[in-house]
């Protein structure tokens, strides 16, 4: 996992004004009248490595899905890479935004390589790919990515046979295959133990630095946030209740913000 | 009395009440069965004794089986197998697209409702009736039987597939939308691989069923071994009928064994 990432050179990129993500007064409800997000405001600069924290049920996943352009919202404004989000993202924007759901969303019955190739679908939406035929160049690109992620020898293994850590890397490879500028990952490492989580985050961090990617992660562990994130946002009851450079969020402060929630959860 | 003892007593009472309810339900079911059977003359001693007597005589005439007809029925037996395979595969080829069209995760409610209604209508017609209809449509012979089995297969598989596709992990579908996949990609890269196991499993089940069903389609002239069943039954050639039945038994056992082998061999992953 130490080679430089030279495999991904996009042919066409969006012209991108800052910030990477701008959210203004965002409101959202799954059911009429019960607001999940209540006026979220957020500005995330290009190239940022941000963490979103908060008690479960705070609306972190919902916010992620909206930022990924997968969930229409009734009120507010969302700008992704400078483009306003309205319903379905147009293809160029779609491929610039990589989204990794909490359970990764890999197809278990396909091989690692096939799953990575799915990341190129935004570029090839025709019938050849629907029949399973991908351009040679894309297959080589996918293989190169698997090699970078130390998965070259697992390429033809079906995903259900892979370990948790291997699946995690397949999901990263699929997202990188899109050649995105923004990566959103929901509870990305919460299924891994702390050392493994740190390892994966270190890799993603280095990658983001090399390629100038913007990364937004939902994280649970303050330790990981302090070690890897530049900036942290805490969401509570659908509102941003705290925002600061990650190192300013100390344990006592974190406990104070989250505390009453933990106590309630224990009851 | 302490609160704890009250709680235990309450639990005990709930448990006992549940037991009585179950017992009452079982007794009710038995009474219903008795009433139904009585209506059909099951409890008339004379009829039962006569029945047992008839059965004994029938059994006596069935043995020993007349194996000289084996060469005669071999062709029909093969035809039965052909019908079962062709009907199942044809039915499967129609069921998959109908299953796709009938799953709410992929198509609008209107399309889904129409498809589901159609499939339910197909399912309502029993396979023997399909055979009669197909004999009217395409004439006597194995083609009618094959089409009948195909329709019958569609009625079941299309429904099962639609349910299978709707049960697919929504996160996978969301991740696919996230990479910009179209519906045709979902069908190829999610629906198919995620449900391949269940699809194969149900296909084998259907094949086993169709082998059994195809043995009787000949009764209405839709091809296969059923023709001889009908003929020997009609001419009261019971020892020959026995041979036919034993051959069918062997066929069904063989089919189940084949299906079990395929399952062991290919259905490994979770
Ligand atoms: N698809 C859905 N339909 C209805 N309610 C939902 C749905 N998804 C999440 N919710 C509700 O929205 C709230 C926020 O959920 P979520 O965004 O998943 O929070 P978090 O990721 O912070 O735990 C929760 O109360 C949850 O029950
Ligand atoms: Mg969540």
Coordinates of C-alpha atoms and ligand atoms in Angstrom, one line a residue:
Chain A
X1 CA 0.0 0.0 0.0
X2 CA 2.9 2.3 -0.4
X3 CA 2.9 3.0 -4.2
X4 CA 1.9 6.6 -5.2
X5 CA -1.5 6.8 -6.7
X6 CA -0.8 7.6 -10.3
X7 CA -3.4 5.3 -11.8
X8 CA -6.3 7.8 -11.7
X9 CA -6.1 10.7 -14.0
X10 CA -9.5 11.9 -14.9
X11 CA -10.1 12.9 -18.5
X12 CA -12.7 15.6 -17.7
X13 CA -13.1 17.3 -14.4
X14 CA -15.7 19.8 -13.2
X15 CA -14.5 23.4 -12.8
X16 CA -14.8 23.7 -9.0
X17 CA -15.2 26.8 -7.0
X18 CA -14.9 26.5 -3.3
X19 CA -16.4 25.3 -1.0
X20 CA -16.8 21.6 -1.6
X21 CA -20.0 21.4 0.3
X22 CA -22.3 24.3 1.3
X23 CA -25.5 23.7 3.2
X24 CA -27.9 26.4 4.2
X25 CA -30.9 26.1 6.4
X26 CA -31.5 22.4 5.5
X27 CA -34.7 20.9 6.8
X28 CA -35.7 17.3 6.3
X29 CA -38.4 14.9 7.5
X30 CA -39.1 11.3 6.5
X31 CA -42.7 11.7 7.7
X32 CA -44.7 14.9 7.6
X33 CA -44.2 16.9 10.7
X34 CA -41.4 15.0 12.4
X35 CA -38.3 16.9 11.4
X36 CA -35.0 14.9 11.3
X37 CA -32.8 17.8 10.2
X38 CA -33.8 21.2 11.6
X39 CA -32.0 24.0 9.8
X40 CA -28.5 22.6 9.3
X41 CA -25.8 25.1 8.1
X42 CA -22.5 23.8 7.0
X43 CA -19.5 25.0 4.9
X44 CA -16.8 22.4 4.1
X45 CA -13.8 23.7 2.1
X46 CA -12.3 21.9 -0.8
X47 CA -9.7 19.4 0.3
X48 CA -11.1 19.2 3.9
X49 CA -11.0 16.1 6.0
X50 CA -14.0 16.4 8.2
X51 CA -15.7 14.3 10.8
X52 CA -19.4 14.4 11.7
X53 CA -20.2 13.1 15.2
X54 CA -23.4 12.9 17.3
X55 CA -25.6 10.5 19.2
X56 CA -27.4 7.8 17.2
X57 CA -30.6 9.1 15.7
X58 CA -29.2 12.6 15.4
X59 CA -29.6 12.5 11.6
X60 CA -26.0 11.9 10.5
X61 CA -26.9 9.2 8.0
X62 CA -29.8 11.3 6.7
X63 CA -27.4 14.3 6.2
X64 CA -24.9 12.0 4.4
X65 CA -27.6 10.7 2.0
X66 CA -28.7 14.2 1.2
X67 CA -25.1 15.3 0.6
X68 CA -24.7 12.3 -1.7
X69 CA -27.6 13.6 -3.7
X70 CA -29.7 10.5 -2.9
X71 CA -32.5 12.1 -0.9
X72 CA -34.6 15.0 -2.0
X73 CA -35.2 17.6 0.7
X74 CA -38.1 20.1 1.2
X75 CA -36.3 23.1 2.6
X76 CA -32.9 24.7 2.3
X77 CA -30.0 24.8 -0.1
X78 CA -27.3 22.3 -0.8
X79 CA -24.3 23.1 -3.1
X80 CA -22.1 20.2 -4.0
X81 CA -18.8 21.3 -5.6
X82 CA -20.5 24.6 -6.4
X83 CA -23.5 23.0 -8.1
X84 CA -26.9 23.3 -6.5
X85 CA -28.5 20.0 -5.8
X86 CA -32.1 19.5 -7.1
X87 CA -33.4 15.9 -7.4
X88 CA -31.1 13.6 -9.3
X89 CA -27.5 14.7 -9.8
X90 CA -26.5 15.1 -13.4
X91 CA -23.9 12.5 -14.5
X92 CA -20.8 14.7 -14.3
X93 CA -21.6 15.7 -10.7
X94 CA -22.8 12.2 -9.9
X95 CA -19.4 10.7 -10.6
X96 CA -17.6 13.4 -8.7
X97 CA -19.4 12.5 -5.5
X98 CA -18.5 9.1 -4.0
X99 CA -20.8 7.7 -1.3
X100 CA -20.0 4.7 0.9
X101 CA -23.0 3.6 2.9
X102 CA -22.7 2.2 6.5
X103 CA -22.8 -1.5 5.4
X104 CA -20.7 -0.6 2.3
X105 CA -23.4 -1.6 -0.2
X106 CA -21.2 -4.1 -2.0
X107 CA -22.8 -6.9 -4.1
X108 CA -21.9 -10.0 -2.2
X109 CA -22.4 -12.3 -5.2
X110 CA -20.0 -10.4 -7.4
X111 CA -16.2 -10.6 -7.2
X112 CA -14.0 -7.8 -5.8
X113 CA -13.0 -6.8 -9.3
X114 CA -16.6 -6.6 -10.5
X115 CA -17.6 -4.5 -7.5
X116 CA -14.8 -2.1 -8.3
X117 CA -15.9 -1.9 -11.9
X118 CA -19.3 -0.8 -10.8
X119 CA -17.7 2.5 -9.9
X120 CA -17.1 3.2 -13.6
X121 CA -20.8 2.9 -14.4
X122 CA -21.3 6.7 -14.3
X123 CA -18.9 6.9 -17.3
X124 CA -20.4 3.9 -19.2
X125 CA -24.2 3.9 -18.9
X126 CA -24.9 1.9 -22.1
X127 CA -25.9 -1.6 -22.9
X128 CA -22.5 -3.1 -23.1
X129 CA -21.9 -2.6 -19.4
X130 CA -25.4 -3.8 -18.6
X131 CA -24.4 -7.1 -20.2
X132 CA -21.3 -7.1 -18.1
X133 CA -18.7 -6.0 -20.7
X134 CA -16.5 -3.2 -19.5
X135 CA -13.8 -1.5 -21.6
X136 CA -10.3 -3.0 -21.2
X137 CA -8.9 0.3 -19.9
X138 CA -11.5 0.3 -17.1
X139 CA -10.6 -3.2 -16.1
X140 CA -6.9 -2.3 -16.0
X141 CA -7.7 0.7 -13.9
X142 CA -9.8 -1.4 -11.5
X143 CA -7.0 -3.9 -11.2
X144 CA -4.5 -1.1 -10.6
X145 CA -6.7 0.2 -7.8
X146 CA -7.0 -3.2 -6.2
X147 CA -3.2 -3.5 -6.3
X148 CA -2.8 -0.1 -4.6
X149 CA -5.3 -1.4 -1.9
X150 CA -3.3 -4.6 -1.5
X151 CA -6.2 -6.7 -2.9
X152 CA -4.7 -7.8 -6.3
X153 CA -4.7 -11.5 -5.3
X154 CA -8.3 -11.3 -4.1
X155 CA -9.6 -9.7 -7.3
X156 CA -11.6 -12.8 -8.4
X157 CA -12.9 -13.7 -5.0
X158 CA -16.6 -13.1 -4.4
X159 CA -17.2 -10.4 -1.8
X160 CA -19.0 -12.8 0.6
X161 CA -15.7 -14.6 1.0
X162 CA -13.8 -11.5 1.9
X163 CA -13.0 -10.4 5.5
X164 CA -14.4 -7.2 6.9
X165 CA -11.2 -5.2 6.3
X166 CA -10.9 -6.5 2.7
X167 CA -14.5 -5.5 2.0
X168 CA -13.8 -2.0 3.4
X169 CA -11.0 -1.7 0.9
X170 CA -13.1 -3.0 -2.0
X171 CA -15.6 -0.2 -1.1
X172 CA -12.8 2.4 -1.2
X173 CA -11.6 1.1 -4.5
X174 CA -15.2 1.2 -6.0
X175 CA -15.5 4.8 -4.9
X176 CA -12.0 5.8 -6.2
X177 CA -13.0 4.1 -9.5
X178 CA -15.6 6.9 -9.9
X179 CA -12.7 9.3 -9.8
X180 CA -14.5 11.5 -7.3
X181 CA -13.6 14.9 -5.8
X182 CA -15.7 14.4 -2.7
X183 CA -16.0 11.2 -0.7
X184 CA -18.8 10.7 1.8
X185 CA -18.6 7.7 4.1
X186 CA -21.2 6.8 6.7
X187 CA -19.9 5.2 9.9
X188 CA -17.1 4.1 7.7
X189 CA -15.0 2.3 10.3
X190 CA -17.4 1.5 13.0
X191 CA -17.4 -2.2 12.2
X192 CA -13.6 -2.5 12.6
X193 CA -11.6 -2.6 15.8
X194 CA -9.6 0.5 16.7
X195 CA -6.2 -0.5 15.3
X196 CA -7.7 -1.6 12.0
X197 CA -9.9 1.5 11.9
X198 CA -6.9 3.7 12.4
X199 CA -5.1 1.8 9.6
X200 CA -7.9 2.3 7.1
X201 CA -8.3 6.0 8.1
X202 CA -4.6 6.6 7.7
X203 CA -4.7 5.2 4.2
X204 CA -7.8 7.2 3.2
X205 CA -6.2 10.3 4.7
X206 CA -3.0 9.9 2.7
X207 CA -4.9 9.2 -0.4
X208 CA -7.1 12.3 0.1
X209 CA -4.0 14.4 0.6
X210 CA -2.3 13.1 -2.5
X211 CA -5.3 13.6 -4.7
X212 CA -6.7 16.7 -3.1
X213 CA -10.0 15.0 -2.3
X214 CA -12.6 16.3 0.2
X215 CA -13.6 13.7 2.7
X216 CA -16.5 13.7 5.1
X217 CA -16.9 10.8 7.6
X218 CA -19.3 9.9 10.3
X219 CA -17.2 8.7 13.2
X220 CA -18.0 7.5 16.7
X221 CA -14.5 7.5 18.3
X222 CA -13.2 10.8 19.5
X223 CA -9.7 9.3 19.5
X224 CA -9.9 8.7 15.7
X225 CA -11.4 12.1 15.1
X226 CA -8.6 13.8 17.0
X227 CA -6.0 11.7 15.2
X228 CA -7.2 12.1 11.6
X229 CA -9.9 14.7 11.1
X230 CA -9.1 18.4 10.7
X231 CA -12.4 19.6 11.6
X232 CA -15.4 18.2 13.5
X233 CA -19.1 18.9 13.5
X234 CA -21.4 17.5 16.1
X235 CA -25.0 17.0 15.2
X236 CA -27.7 16.6 17.8
X237 CA -31.5 16.4 17.2
X238 CA -31.0 17.5 13.6
X239 CA -29.0 20.6 14.5
X240 CA -25.3 21.5 14.4
X241 CA -24.5 22.1 18.0
X242 CA -20.8 22.2 17.8
X243 CA -18.2 22.9 15.2
X244 CA -14.4 23.3 15.6
X245 CA -11.0 22.2 14.6
X246 CA -10.8 18.5 15.7
X247 CA -8.0 19.2 18.2
X248 CA -10.2 21.7 20.1
X249 CA -12.7 19.0 20.9
X250 CA -11.3 17.7 24.1
X251 CA -12.7 14.7 26.1
X252 CA -14.3 16.9 28.8
X253 CA -16.0 19.0 26.2
X254 CA -17.1 16.0 24.2
X255 CA -18.5 14.4 27.3
X256 CA -20.3 17.5 28.2
X257 CA -22.0 17.8 24.7
X258 CA -22.8 14.1 24.5
X259 CA -23.2 13.3 28.2
X260 CA -26.8 13.7 28.9
X261 CA -27.5 11.6 25.8
X262 CA -25.4 8.7 27.0
X263 CA -27.1 8.8 30.4
X264 CA -30.5 8.8 28.8
X265 CA -29.5 5.9 26.6
X266 CA -28.4 3.9 29.7
X267 CA -31.8 4.3 31.3
Chain B
X1 CA -47.3 -10.6 49.3
X2 CA -44.2 -9.1 47.6
X3 CA -44.3 -7.5 44.2
X4 CA -42.0 -10.1 42.9
X5 CA -44.4 -13.0 43.8
X6 CA -47.3 -11.2 42.2
X7 CA -45.2 -10.9 39.0
X8 CA -44.4 -14.6 39.0
X9 CA -48.0 -15.5 39.7
X10 CA -49.1 -13.2 36.8
X11 CA -46.6 -14.8 34.4
X12 CA -47.8 -18.3 35.4
X13 CA -51.4 -17.3 34.8
X14 CA -50.6 -15.9 31.4
X15 CA -48.7 -19.0 30.5
X16 CA -51.6 -21.3 31.5
X17 CA -54.1 -19.1 29.7
X18 CA -52.1 -19.5 26.6
X19 CA -52.0 -23.3 27.0
X20 CA -55.8 -23.5 27.3
X21 CA -56.2 -21.3 24.3
X22 CA -53.9 -23.6 22.2
X23 CA -55.8 -26.6 23.4
X24 CA -59.2 -25.0 22.6
X25 CA -57.9 -24.1 19.1
X26 CA -56.7 -27.7 18.4
X27 CA -60.0 -29.1 19.5
X28 CA -61.9 -26.7 17.4
X29 CA -59.8 -27.7 14.4
X30 CA -60.5 -31.4 15.0
X31 CA -64.3 -30.7 15.3
X32 CA -64.2 -28.8 12.0
X33 CA -62.4 -31.7 10.3
X34 CA -64.9 -34.2 11.7
X35 CA -67.8 -32.1 10.5
X36 CA -66.3 -31.8 7.0
X37 CA -65.6 -35.6 6.7
X38 CA -69.0 -36.4 8.0
X39 CA -70.6 -34.4 5.3
X40 CA -68.7 -36.5 2.7
X41 CA -69.9 -39.8 4.2
X42 CA -66.6 -40.7 5.9
X43 CA -68.3 -42.1 9.0
X44 CA -70.7 -44.4 7.3
X45 CA -69.4 -47.8 8.4
X46 CA -70.8 -49.7 5.4
X47 CA -69.1 -47.4 2.9
X48 CA -65.8 -47.7 4.8
X49 CA -65.9 -51.5 4.9
X50 CA -66.8 -51.7 1.2
X51 CA -63.9 -49.2 0.5
X52 CA -61.4 -51.4 2.3
X53 CA -62.7 -54.4 0.4
X54 CA -62.4 -52.6 -3.0
X55 CA -58.9 -51.4 -2.1
X56 CA -57.8 -55.0 -1.4
X57 CA -59.2 -56.3 -4.6
X58 CA -57.6 -53.4 -6.6
X59 CA -54.3 -54.1 -4.9
X60 CA -54.5 -57.8 -5.7
X61 CA -55.1 -57.1 -9.4
X62 CA -52.2 -54.6 -9.5
X63 CA -49.6 -57.2 -8.7
X64 CA -47.4 -58.5 -10.0
X65 CA -46.6 -55.6 -12.3
X66 CA -46.6 -56.4 -16.0
X67 CA -43.1 -55.4 -17.2
X68 CA -43.6 -56.4 -20.8
X69 CA -44.9 -52.9 -21.5
X70 CA -41.6 -51.2 -20.5
X71 CA -40.4 -50.7 -24.1
X72 CA -43.8 -49.3 -25.0
X73 CA -43.8 -46.7 -22.2
X74 CA -40.1 -45.7 -22.4
X75 CA -40.8 -43.1 -25.1
X76 CA -43.6 -41.6 -23.2
X77 CA -41.5 -41.4 -20.1
X78 CA -38.8 -39.6 -22.0
X79 CA -41.4 -37.2 -23.4
X80 CA -42.5 -36.5 -19.8
X81 CA -39.0 -35.5 -18.8
X82 CA -38.6 -33.3 -21.9
X83 CA -41.9 -31.6 -21.1
X84 CA -40.9 -31.0 -17.5
X85 CA -37.5 -29.5 -18.4
X86 CA -38.7 -27.4 -21.4
X87 CA -41.7 -26.2 -19.5
X88 CA -39.7 -25.2 -16.4
X89 CA -37.0 -23.4 -18.4
X90 CA -39.6 -21.6 -20.6
X91 CA -41.5 -20.6 -17.5
X92 CA -38.3 -19.3 -15.8
X93 CA -37.4 -17.2 -18.9
X94 CA -40.9 -15.5 -18.6
X95 CA -40.8 -15.3 -14.8
X96 CA -37.6 -13.4 -14.5
X97 CA -38.7 -10.3 -16.4
X98 CA -42.2 -10.5 -14.9
X99 CA -40.5 -10.7 -11.4
X100 CA -38.5 -7.6 -12.3
X101 CA -41.6 -5.7 -13.5
X102 CA -43.4 -6.8 -10.4
X103 CA -41.0 -5.4 -7.8
X104 CA -41.8 -2.1 -6.3
X105 CA -38.2 -1.2 -5.7
X106 CA -37.7 -1.0 -9.5
X107 CA -41.0 0.0 -11.2
X108 CA -43.8 2.4 -10.4
X109 CA -46.8 1.1 -8.5
X110 CA -49.1 1.1 -11.6
X111 CA -46.8 -1.3 -13.5
X112 CA -46.3 -3.5 -10.5
X113 CA -50.1 -3.7 -9.8
X114 CA -50.8 -4.8 -13.4
X115 CA -48.1 -7.4 -13.5
X116 CA -49.0 -8.8 -10.1
X117 CA -52.6 -9.1 -11.1
X118 CA -51.7 -10.9 -14.3
X119 CA -49.4 -13.3 -12.4
X120 CA -52.1 -13.9 -9.8
X121 CA -54.6 -14.7 -12.5
X122 CA -52.1 -17.2 -14.1
X123 CA -51.6 -18.8 -10.7
X124 CA -55.3 -19.3 -10.2
X125 CA -55.5 -21.8 -13.0
X126 CA -54.4 -25.3 -12.0
X127 CA -51.8 -27.0 -14.2
X128 CA -54.3 -29.6 -15.5
X129 CA -56.7 -26.9 -16.6
X130 CA -53.8 -25.1 -18.4
X131 CA -53.2 -28.4 -20.1
X132 CA -56.8 -28.6 -21.3
X133 CA -56.6 -25.0 -22.5
X134 CA -53.3 -25.6 -24.3
X135 CA -54.6 -28.8 -26.0
X136 CA -57.4 -26.6 -27.4
X137 CA -55.0 -23.9 -28.5
X138 CA -52.1 -26.0 -30.0
X139 CA -53.6 -29.4 -30.3
X140 CA -52.8 -32.8 -28.6
X141 CA -49.3 -33.7 -27.7
X142 CA -46.3 -32.7 -25.7
X143 CA -46.2 -29.0 -26.9
X144 CA -49.5 -28.5 -25.1
X145 CA -48.1 -30.1 -21.9
X146 CA -44.9 -28.0 -22.1
X147 CA -46.8 -24.7 -22.5
X148 CA -49.1 -25.7 -19.6
X149 CA -46.2 -26.3 -17.3
X150 CA -44.6 -23.0 -18.5
X151 CA -47.7 -21.1 -17.5
X152 CA -48.0 -22.8 -14.2
X153 CA -44.4 -22.1 -13.5
X154 CA -44.8 -18.4 -14.3
X155 CA -47.6 -18.2 -11.8
X156 CA -45.4 -19.2 -9.0
X157 CA -41.9 -18.1 -9.9
X158 CA -42.8 -14.6 -11.0
X159 CA -44.4 -14.0 -7.6
X160 CA -41.4 -15.5 -5.7
X161 CA -38.9 -13.5 -7.8
X162 CA -40.8 -10.2 -7.3
X163 CA -40.7 -10.8 -3.6
X164 CA -37.0 -11.8 -3.7
X165 CA -36.1 -8.6 -5.6
X166 CA -38.0 -6.4 -3.2
X167 CA -36.1 -7.9 -0.3
X168 CA -32.7 -6.9 -1.6
X169 CA -30.7 -4.7 0.8
X170 CA -31.7 -1.1 0.1
X171 CA -28.1 0.0 0.9
X172 CA -26.8 -1.9 -2.1
X173 CA -29.4 -0.2 -4.4
X174 CA -28.5 3.2 -2.9
X175 CA -24.8 2.6 -3.4
X176 CA -25.6 1.7 -7.0
X177 CA -27.6 4.9 -7.5
X178 CA -24.6 6.6 -6.0
X179 CA -22.3 5.4 -8.8
X180 CA -24.9 6.5 -11.3
X181 CA -26.1 3.0 -12.3
X182 CA -29.3 2.7 -14.4
X183 CA -32.1 0.2 -13.9
X184 CA -30.6 -2.2 -16.4
X185 CA -27.4 -2.2 -14.4
X186 CA -29.3 -2.9 -11.3
X187 CA -30.9 -6.0 -12.9
X188 CA -27.5 -7.3 -14.2
X189 CA -25.3 -6.4 -11.2
X190 CA -27.6 -6.5 -8.2
X191 CA -30.8 -8.4 -8.8
X192 CA -29.2 -11.3 -10.5
X193 CA -26.1 -12.0 -8.3
X194 CA -27.8 -11.1 -5.0
X195 CA -30.7 -13.6 -5.7
X196 CA -28.9 -16.2 -7.8
X197 CA -29.0 -18.7 -5.0
X198 CA -32.7 -18.4 -4.2
X199 CA -33.4 -18.3 -7.9
X200 CA -31.6 -21.6 -8.5
X201 CA -33.1 -23.1 -5.4
X202 CA -36.7 -22.3 -6.5
X203 CA -36.0 -23.3 -10.0
X204 CA -35.0 -26.8 -8.8
X205 CA -38.1 -26.9 -6.6
X206 CA -40.2 -26.0 -9.6
X207 CA -38.5 -28.6 -11.8
X208 CA -39.2 -31.3 -9.2
X209 CA -42.8 -30.2 -9.1
X210 CA -43.2 -30.1 -12.9
X211 CA -41.8 -33.6 -13.2
X212 CA -44.5 -34.8 -10.9
X213 CA -47.2 -32.6 -12.6
X214 CA -46.1 -33.6 -16.1
X215 CA -46.9 -37.3 -15.4
X216 CA -50.6 -36.6 -15.2
X217 CA -50.9 -34.1 -18.1
X218 CA -51.3 -37.0 -20.5
X219 CA -54.7 -37.6 -18.9
X220 CA -56.1 -34.8 -21.0
X221 CA -54.0 -35.5 -24.1
X222 CA -51.2 -33.1 -23.4
X223 CA -48.4 -35.6 -23.9
X224 CA -46.2 -37.8 -21.7
X225 CA -46.7 -40.9 -19.6
X226 CA -50.1 -39.8 -18.4
X227 CA -51.5 -41.1 -21.7
X228 CA -50.7 -44.7 -20.6
X229 CA -51.9 -44.2 -17.1
X230 CA -55.3 -43.2 -18.6
X231 CA -55.3 -46.0 -21.1
X232 CA -54.5 -48.8 -18.6
X233 CA -56.8 -47.4 -16.0
X234 CA -59.6 -47.2 -18.6
X235 CA -59.1 -50.8 -19.7
X236 CA -58.7 -52.0 -16.1
X237 CA -55.2 -53.3 -17.0
X238 CA -54.1 -52.7 -13.4
X239 CA -50.9 -54.8 -13.5
X240 CA -49.7 -52.6 -16.4
X241 CA -50.7 -49.5 -14.5
X242 CA -48.5 -50.7 -11.7
X243 CA -45.5 -50.7 -14.0
X244 CA -46.2 -47.2 -15.1
X245 CA -46.6 -46.0 -11.5
X246 CA -43.3 -47.7 -10.5
X247 CA -41.5 -46.1 -13.5
X248 CA -42.9 -42.7 -12.5
X249 CA -41.8 -43.3 -8.9
X250 CA -38.3 -44.0 -10.1
X251 CA -38.3 -40.9 -12.3
X252 CA -39.4 -38.7 -9.4
X253 CA -36.8 -40.2 -7.0
X254 CA -34.2 -39.7 -9.7
X255 CA -35.2 -36.1 -10.2
X256 CA -35.1 -35.4 -6.5
X257 CA -31.7 -36.9 -6.3
X258 CA -30.4 -34.8 -9.2
X259 CA -31.9 -31.7 -7.7
X260 CA -30.3 -32.5 -4.3
X261 CA -26.9 -33.0 -6.0
X262 CA -27.2 -29.6 -7.8
X263 CA -28.1 -27.9 -4.5
X264 CA -25.1 -29.5 -2.7
X265 CA -22.7 -28.7 -5.6
X266 CA -23.8 -25.1 -6.4
X267 CA -25.6 -23.6 -3.4
X268 CA -22.8 -22.9 -1.1
X269 CA -22.7 -19.3 -0.4
X270 CA -25.0 -17.7 2.3
Ligands
LIG1 N1 -36.0 5.6 5.9 C1 -36.4 6.1 7.1 N2 -37.8 6.3 7.3 C2 -38.2 6.9 8.4 N3 -37.4 7.3 9.4 C3 -36.1 7.2 9.3 C4 -35.5 6.6 8.1 N4 -34.2 6.6 8.2 C5 -34.0 7.1 9.5 N5 -35.1 7.5 10.1 C6 -35.2 8.2 11.4 O1 -34.5 9.4 11.3 C7 -33.8 9.7 12.5 C8 -32.4 9.9 12.2 O2 -31.8 8.8 11.6 P1 -30.3 8.7 11.1 O3 -30.1 9.8 10.1 O4 -30.1 7.3 10.6 O5 -29.5 9.0 12.4 P2 -28.0 8.7 12.7 O6 -27.3 8.2 11.5 O7 -27.4 9.9 13.3 O8 -28.0 7.6 13.7 C9 -34.0 8.4 13.4 O9 -35.0 8.8 14.3 C10 -34.5 7.4 12.5 O10 -35.4 6.6 13.1
LIG2 MG1 -26.4 6.4 11.0

